[in-house]
PDB file of C-alpha atoms in Angstrom:
ATOM      1  CA  ASP A  17     -25.450 -11.310 -16.749  1.00 81.00           C
ATOM      2  CA  VAL A  18     -29.239 -10.892 -16.897  1.00 82.00           C
ATOM      3  CA  THR A  19     -30.043 -13.571 -14.276  1.00 83.00           C
ATOM      4  CA  LYS A  20     -31.808 -11.064 -12.035  1.00 85.00           C
ATOM      5  CA  VAL A  21     -33.989  -9.518 -14.752  1.00 85.00           C
ATOM      6  CA  VAL A  22     -35.241 -12.536 -16.673  1.00 88.00           C
ATOM      7  CA  THR A  23     -38.623 -14.137 -15.973  1.00 90.00           C
ATOM      8  CA  TRP A  24     -38.144 -17.572 -14.404  1.00 91.00           C
ATOM      9  CA  THR A  25     -40.725 -20.394 -14.498  1.00 91.00           C
ATOM     10  CA  SER A  26     -40.947 -24.080 -13.626  1.00 93.00           C
ATOM     11  CA  SER A  27     -42.955 -26.527 -15.735  1.00 95.00           C
ATOM     12  CA  ASN A  28     -43.712 -28.652 -12.666  1.00 94.00           C
ATOM     13  CA  THR A  29     -44.216 -26.642  -9.476  1.00 92.00           C
ATOM     14  CA  LEU A  30     -44.782 -29.849  -7.482  1.00 93.00           C
ATOM     15  CA  VAL A  31     -41.194 -30.894  -8.236  1.00 92.00           C
ATOM     16  CA  ALA A  32     -39.344 -27.564  -8.290  1.00 91.00           C
ATOM     17  CA  ALA A  33     -39.931 -23.877  -7.753  1.00 92.00           C
ATOM     18  CA  VAL A  34     -37.676 -21.171  -9.126  1.00 91.00           C
ATOM     19  CA  GLY A  35     -37.307 -17.690  -7.702  1.00 90.00           C
ATOM     20  CA  ASP A  36     -38.454 -14.789  -9.841  1.00 84.00           C
ATOM     21  CA  GLN A  37     -38.050 -11.932  -7.351  1.00 84.00           C
ATOM     22  CA  PRO A  38     -35.027  -9.818  -6.369  1.00 81.00           C
ATOM     23  CA  GLY A  39     -32.843 -11.807  -3.995  1.00 82.00           C
ATOM     24  CA  SER A  40     -34.154 -15.167  -5.213  1.00 84.00           C
ATOM     25  CA  ALA A  41     -34.120 -14.779  -9.004  1.00 86.00           C
ATOM     26  CA  GLY A  42     -32.915 -17.996 -10.604  1.00 88.00           C
ATOM     27  CA  VAL A  43     -32.717 -19.911  -7.299  1.00 90.00           C
ATOM     28  CA  ALA A  44     -34.275 -23.351  -7.797  1.00 91.00           C
ATOM     29  CA  GLN A  45     -35.794 -25.224  -4.853  1.00 89.00           C
ATOM     30  CA  GLY A  46     -36.366 -28.984  -5.063  1.00 90.00           C
ATOM     31  CA  LEU A  47     -39.788 -29.848  -3.602  1.00 90.00           C
ATOM     32  CA  SER A  48     -40.147 -33.533  -4.472  1.00 89.00           C
ATOM     33  CA  ALA A  49     -38.316 -36.124  -6.532  1.00 89.00           C
ATOM     34  CA  GLY A  50     -38.775 -35.791 -10.282  1.00 91.00           C
ATOM     35  CA  ARG A  51     -37.944 -33.513 -13.189  1.00 91.00           C
ATOM     36  CA  ALA A  52     -39.011 -30.007 -14.098  1.00 93.00           C
ATOM     37  CA  GLU A  53     -38.207 -27.817 -17.049  1.00 93.00           C
ATOM     38  CA  ILE A  54     -36.856 -24.473 -15.849  1.00 92.00           C
ATOM     39  CA  ARG A  55     -37.379 -21.598 -18.290  1.00 93.00           C
ATOM     40  CA  ALA A  56     -35.767 -18.188 -18.450  1.00 91.00           C
ATOM     41  CA  ARG A  57     -37.402 -15.525 -20.645  1.00 92.00           C
ATOM     42  CA  TYR A  58     -35.747 -12.186 -21.447  1.00 90.00           C
ATOM     43  CA  ARG A  59     -37.402  -9.858 -23.899  1.00 90.00           C
ATOM     44  CA  ALA A  60     -38.148 -12.001 -26.985  1.00 89.00           C
ATOM     45  CA  ARG A  61     -35.670 -14.720 -26.099  1.00 92.00           C
ATOM     46  CA  GLU A  62     -36.198 -17.851 -24.055  1.00 91.00           C
ATOM     47  CA  ASP A  63     -34.149 -20.862 -23.021  1.00 91.00           C
ATOM     48  CA  SER A  64     -34.827 -23.855 -20.799  1.00 90.00           C
ATOM     49  CA  THR A  65     -33.051 -26.667 -19.035  1.00 91.00           C
ATOM     50  CA  THR A  66     -34.149 -29.796 -17.226  1.00 92.00           C
ATOM     51  CA  LEU A  67     -33.724 -29.834 -13.468  1.00 92.00           C
ATOM     52  CA  SER A  68     -33.598 -33.270 -11.832  1.00 91.00           C
ATOM     53  CA  VAL A  69     -34.592 -33.418  -8.174  1.00 92.00           C
ATOM     54  CA  HIS A  70     -33.446 -36.534  -6.362  1.00 89.00           C
ATOM     55  CA  PRO A  71     -35.041 -37.917  -3.187  1.00 89.00           C
ATOM     56  CA  PRO A  72     -33.262 -37.258   0.096  1.00 89.00           C
ATOM     57  CA  THR A  73     -30.406 -39.597   0.943  1.00 92.00           C
ATOM     58  CA  ILE A  74     -29.427 -41.197   4.228  1.00 95.00           C
ATOM     59  CA  THR A  75     -26.775 -39.254   6.138  1.00 95.00           C
ATOM     60  CA  ALA A  76     -26.747 -41.230   9.411  1.00 96.00           C
ATOM     61  CA  ILE A  77     -28.286 -44.189  11.248  1.00 97.00           C
ATOM     62  CA  ALA A  78     -29.103 -44.044  14.963  1.00 97.00           C
ATOM     63  CA  VAL A  79     -29.828 -47.124  17.083  1.00 96.00           C
ATOM     64  CA  ILE A  80     -32.266 -46.679  19.954  1.00 94.00           C
ATOM     65  CA  PRO A  81     -31.648 -47.207  22.832  1.00 93.00           C
ATOM     66  CA  ALA A  82     -28.011 -46.134  22.499  1.00 91.00           C
ATOM     67  CA  HIS A  83     -27.011 -47.827  25.784  1.00 92.00           C
ATOM     68  CA  ASP A  84     -28.815 -50.607  27.605  1.00 91.00           C
ATOM     69  CA  SER A  85     -28.234 -53.142  30.345  1.00 90.00           C
ATOM     70  CA  VAL A  86     -30.238 -56.366  30.688  1.00 91.00           C
ATOM     71  CA  THR A  87     -29.974 -59.689  32.489  1.00 91.00           C
ATOM     72  CA  VAL A  88     -29.166 -63.080  30.936  1.00 92.00           C
ATOM     73  CA  GLY A  89     -32.265 -64.544  29.340  1.00 91.00           C
ATOM     74  CA  SER A  90     -33.856 -61.135  28.751  1.00 90.00           C
ATOM     75  CA  ASP A  91     -35.318 -59.892  25.510  1.00 91.00           C
ATOM     76  CA  ASP A  92     -34.413 -56.413  24.339  1.00 91.00           C
ATOM     77  CA  TYR A  93     -35.747 -54.461  21.388  1.00 93.00           C
ATOM     78  CA  TYR A  94     -33.855 -51.975  19.241  1.00 96.00           C
ATOM     79  CA  ARG A  95     -35.014 -49.523  16.604  1.00 95.00           C
ATOM     80  CA  ALA A  96     -33.020 -47.921  13.814  1.00 97.00           C
ATOM     81  CA  THR A  97     -33.741 -44.392  12.623  1.00 96.00           C
ATOM     82  CA  ALA A  98     -32.215 -42.852   9.507  1.00 96.00           C
ATOM     83  CA  THR A  99     -31.522 -39.126   9.338  1.00 95.00           C
ATOM     84  CA  MET A 100     -32.008 -37.946   5.776  1.00 93.00           C
ATOM     85  CA  SER A 101     -30.218 -35.199   3.846  1.00 90.00           C
ATOM     86  CA  ASP A 102     -33.308 -32.978   4.211  1.00 86.00           C
ATOM     87  CA  LEU A 103     -33.062 -33.483   8.035  1.00 90.00           C
ATOM     88  CA  SER A 104     -36.199 -35.627   8.148  1.00 91.00           C
ATOM     89  CA  THR A 105     -36.048 -38.970   9.933  1.00 93.00           C
ATOM     90  CA  LEU A 106     -37.304 -42.380   8.887  1.00 94.00           C
ATOM     91  CA  ASP A 107     -37.793 -45.591  10.863  1.00 95.00           C
ATOM     92  CA  VAL A 108     -35.613 -48.182   9.086  1.00 96.00           C
ATOM     93  CA  THR A 109     -35.776 -50.914  11.739  1.00 95.00           C
ATOM     94  CA  THR A 110     -36.978 -53.514   9.229  1.00 94.00           C
ATOM     95  CA  LEU A 111     -34.608 -52.364   6.465  1.00 95.00           C
ATOM     96  CA  VAL A 112     -31.261 -52.538   8.258  1.00 97.00           C
ATOM     97  CA  ARG A 113     -29.089 -55.607   8.777  1.00 97.00           C
ATOM     98  CA  TRP A 114     -28.696 -56.186  12.525  1.00 97.00           C
ATOM     99  CA  VAL A 115     -25.373 -57.482  13.910  1.00 97.00           C
ATOM    100  CA  SER A 116     -24.097 -58.269  17.413  1.00 97.00           C
ATOM    101  CA  SER A 117     -20.337 -57.807  17.818  1.00 97.00           C
ATOM    102  CA  ASP A 118     -20.345 -60.746  20.254  1.00 97.00           C
ATOM    103  CA  PRO A 119     -23.106 -63.232  19.388  1.00 96.00           C
ATOM    104  CA  ASN A 120     -22.145 -65.296  22.459  1.00 96.00           C
ATOM    105  CA  VAL A 121     -23.302 -62.403  24.690  1.00 96.00           C
ATOM    106  CA  ALA A 122     -26.425 -61.430  22.710  1.00 96.00           C
ATOM    107  CA  ALA A 123     -28.084 -62.566  19.496  1.00 96.00           C
ATOM    108  CA  VAL A 124     -29.991 -60.077  17.347  1.00 96.00           C
ATOM    109  CA  SER A 125     -32.760 -60.950  14.888  1.00 92.00           C
ATOM    110  CA  ASN A 126     -33.024 -60.058  11.228  1.00 92.00           C
ATOM    111  CA  GLY A 127     -36.173 -62.174  10.908  1.00 88.00           C
ATOM    112  CA  VAL A 128     -39.766 -61.390  11.752  1.00 88.00           C
ATOM    113  CA  GLU A 129     -38.775 -59.374  14.834  1.00 90.00           C
ATOM    114  CA  HIS A 130     -36.084 -57.101  13.383  1.00 93.00           C
ATOM    115  CA  GLY A 131     -33.935 -55.651  16.162  1.00 94.00           C
ATOM    116  CA  HIS A 132     -35.064 -58.205  18.761  1.00 94.00           C
ATOM    117  CA  VAL A 133     -32.116 -59.131  20.992  1.00 96.00           C
ATOM    118  CA  LYS A 134     -31.834 -62.183  23.240  1.00 95.00           C
ATOM    119  CA  ALA A 135     -29.301 -61.822  26.086  1.00 95.00           C
ATOM    120  CA  LEU A 136     -27.330 -65.097  26.245  1.00 95.00           C
ATOM    121  CA  SER A 137     -24.418 -64.659  28.653  1.00 94.00           C
ATOM    122  CA  PRO A 138     -22.823 -61.937  30.826  1.00 94.00           C
ATOM    123  CA  GLY A 139     -20.608 -59.466  28.980  1.00 94.00           C
ATOM    124  CA  SER A 140     -20.698 -56.489  26.670  1.00 95.00           C
ATOM    125  CA  THR A 141     -21.510 -56.304  22.988  1.00 96.00           C
ATOM    126  CA  THR A 142     -22.244 -53.696  20.357  1.00 97.00           C
ATOM    127  CA  ILE A 143     -25.523 -53.927  18.481  1.00 97.00           C
ATOM    128  CA  SER A 144     -25.144 -52.500  14.969  1.00 98.00           C
ATOM    129  CA  ALA A 145     -27.702 -51.523  12.350  1.00 97.00           C
ATOM    130  CA  ILE A 146     -26.269 -51.427   8.821  1.00 97.00           C
ATOM    131  CA  LEU A 147     -27.939 -49.916   5.760  1.00 96.00           C
ATOM    132  CA  GLU A 148     -26.059 -49.170   2.576  1.00 92.00           C
ATOM    133  CA  SER A 149     -22.769 -47.592   3.697  1.00 95.00           C
ATOM    134  CA  HIS A 150     -24.183 -46.319   7.015  1.00 97.00           C
ATOM    135  CA  THR A 151     -23.888 -47.968  10.414  1.00 97.00           C
ATOM    136  CA  GLY A 152     -25.494 -47.046  13.718  1.00 97.00           C
ATOM    137  CA  GLN A 153     -24.353 -48.660  16.957  1.00 97.00           C
ATOM    138  CA  ALA A 154     -25.593 -49.197  20.506  1.00 96.00           C
ATOM    139  CA  ALA A 155     -23.833 -50.555  23.585  1.00 95.00           C
ATOM    140  CA  LEU A 156     -25.418 -53.505  25.397  1.00 95.00           C
ATOM    141  CA  THR A 157     -24.302 -54.891  28.744  1.00 94.00           C
ATOM    142  CA  VAL A 158     -25.626 -58.274  29.825  1.00 94.00           C
ATOM    143  CA  THR A 159     -25.464 -59.047  33.555  1.00 90.00           C
ATOM    144  CA  GLY A 160     -26.085 -62.286  35.442  1.00 84.00           C
ATOM    145  CA  GLU A 161     -29.551 -63.749  35.695  1.00 70.00           C
ATOM    146  CA  CYS A 162     -32.197 -61.994  37.740  1.00 59.00           C
ATOM    147  CA  THR A 163     -32.137 -63.245  41.334  1.00 57.00           C
ATOM    148  CA  GLY A 164     -35.509 -61.842  42.396  1.00 56.00           C
ATOM    149  CA  LYS A 165     -37.940 -63.907  44.462  1.00 54.00           C
ATOM    150  CA  PRO A 166     -40.129 -66.292  42.388  1.00 55.00           C
ATOM    151  CA  ASP A 167     -43.226 -64.292  43.318  1.00 53.00           C
ATOM    152  CA  SER A 168     -41.727 -60.903  42.410  1.00 52.00           C
ATOM    153  CA  VAL A 169     -42.118 -58.851  39.265  1.00 56.00           C
ATOM    154  CA  VAL A 170     -39.148 -56.762  38.096  1.00 56.00           C
ATOM    155  CA  ILE A 171     -39.132 -54.375  35.148  1.00 56.00           C
ATOM    156  CA  VAL A 172     -35.811 -55.109  33.444  1.00 51.00           C
ATOM    157  CA  SER A 173     -35.640 -52.479  30.736  1.00 56.00           C
ATOM    158  CA  ASP A 174     -35.588 -48.695  30.976  1.00 57.00           C
ATOM    159  CA  LEU A 175     -37.236 -46.989  28.056  1.00 58.00           C
ATOM    160  CA  THR A 176     -37.193 -43.492  26.623  1.00 58.00           C
ATOM    161  CA  ILE A 177     -39.577 -42.665  23.791  1.00 60.00           C
ATOM    162  CA  HIS A 178     -40.732 -39.564  21.894  1.00 58.00           C
ATOM    163  CA  VAL A 179     -44.327 -38.459  21.406  1.00 62.00           C
ATOM    164  CA  GLY A 180     -45.971 -40.739  18.843  1.00 64.00           C
ATOM    165  CA  GLU A 181     -43.394 -43.515  19.246  1.00 61.00           C
ATOM    166  CA  GLN A 182     -43.782 -46.945  20.798  1.00 64.00           C
ATOM    167  CA  GLY A 183     -41.314 -48.979  22.815  1.00 63.00           C
ATOM    168  CA  GLN A 184     -41.181 -52.477  24.276  1.00 64.00           C
ATOM    169  CA  MET A 185     -40.906 -52.889  28.035  1.00 64.00           C
ATOM    170  CA  GLY A 186     -39.692 -56.113  29.660  1.00 61.00           C
ATOM    171  CA  VAL A 187     -40.748 -57.734  32.930  1.00 58.00           C
ATOM    172  CA  TRP A 188     -39.222 -60.671  34.848  1.00 52.00           C
TER     173      TRP A 188
END
């Protein structure tokens, strides 16, 4: 085995790098999707192989907020985030298929406002976001209509967001 003493090179260092130092000799690292020819040179001999680097794949879908409670007639807004195999995340709100486990309690939109929920009647439902073979879920409780005074303003949705994110608030 001469793996550790050969000279390793990649034909496309934007796609793949290959270690050429002790401890990393022959270790290929995918950098972006594509193909690279990996060469090994030892004395006067050389061989090569094609390395295919595939884009990251989805490992999980999260629905945000994970738990929510609103009143009948309220609008609620959900987002779907995919965790990828490289541990990056991607907003897939407009790519998932949205489903309410009880459409009599709350209806969820797959139209222009993906993830928009309308609370229809008191009860509990699960809001699901489905993409490929992955499903993320959130619990939604719908309570009776708001009984505040006609002249009052009540914020009806709690919201937690991360730096750089946006979220929809609701007022009755």
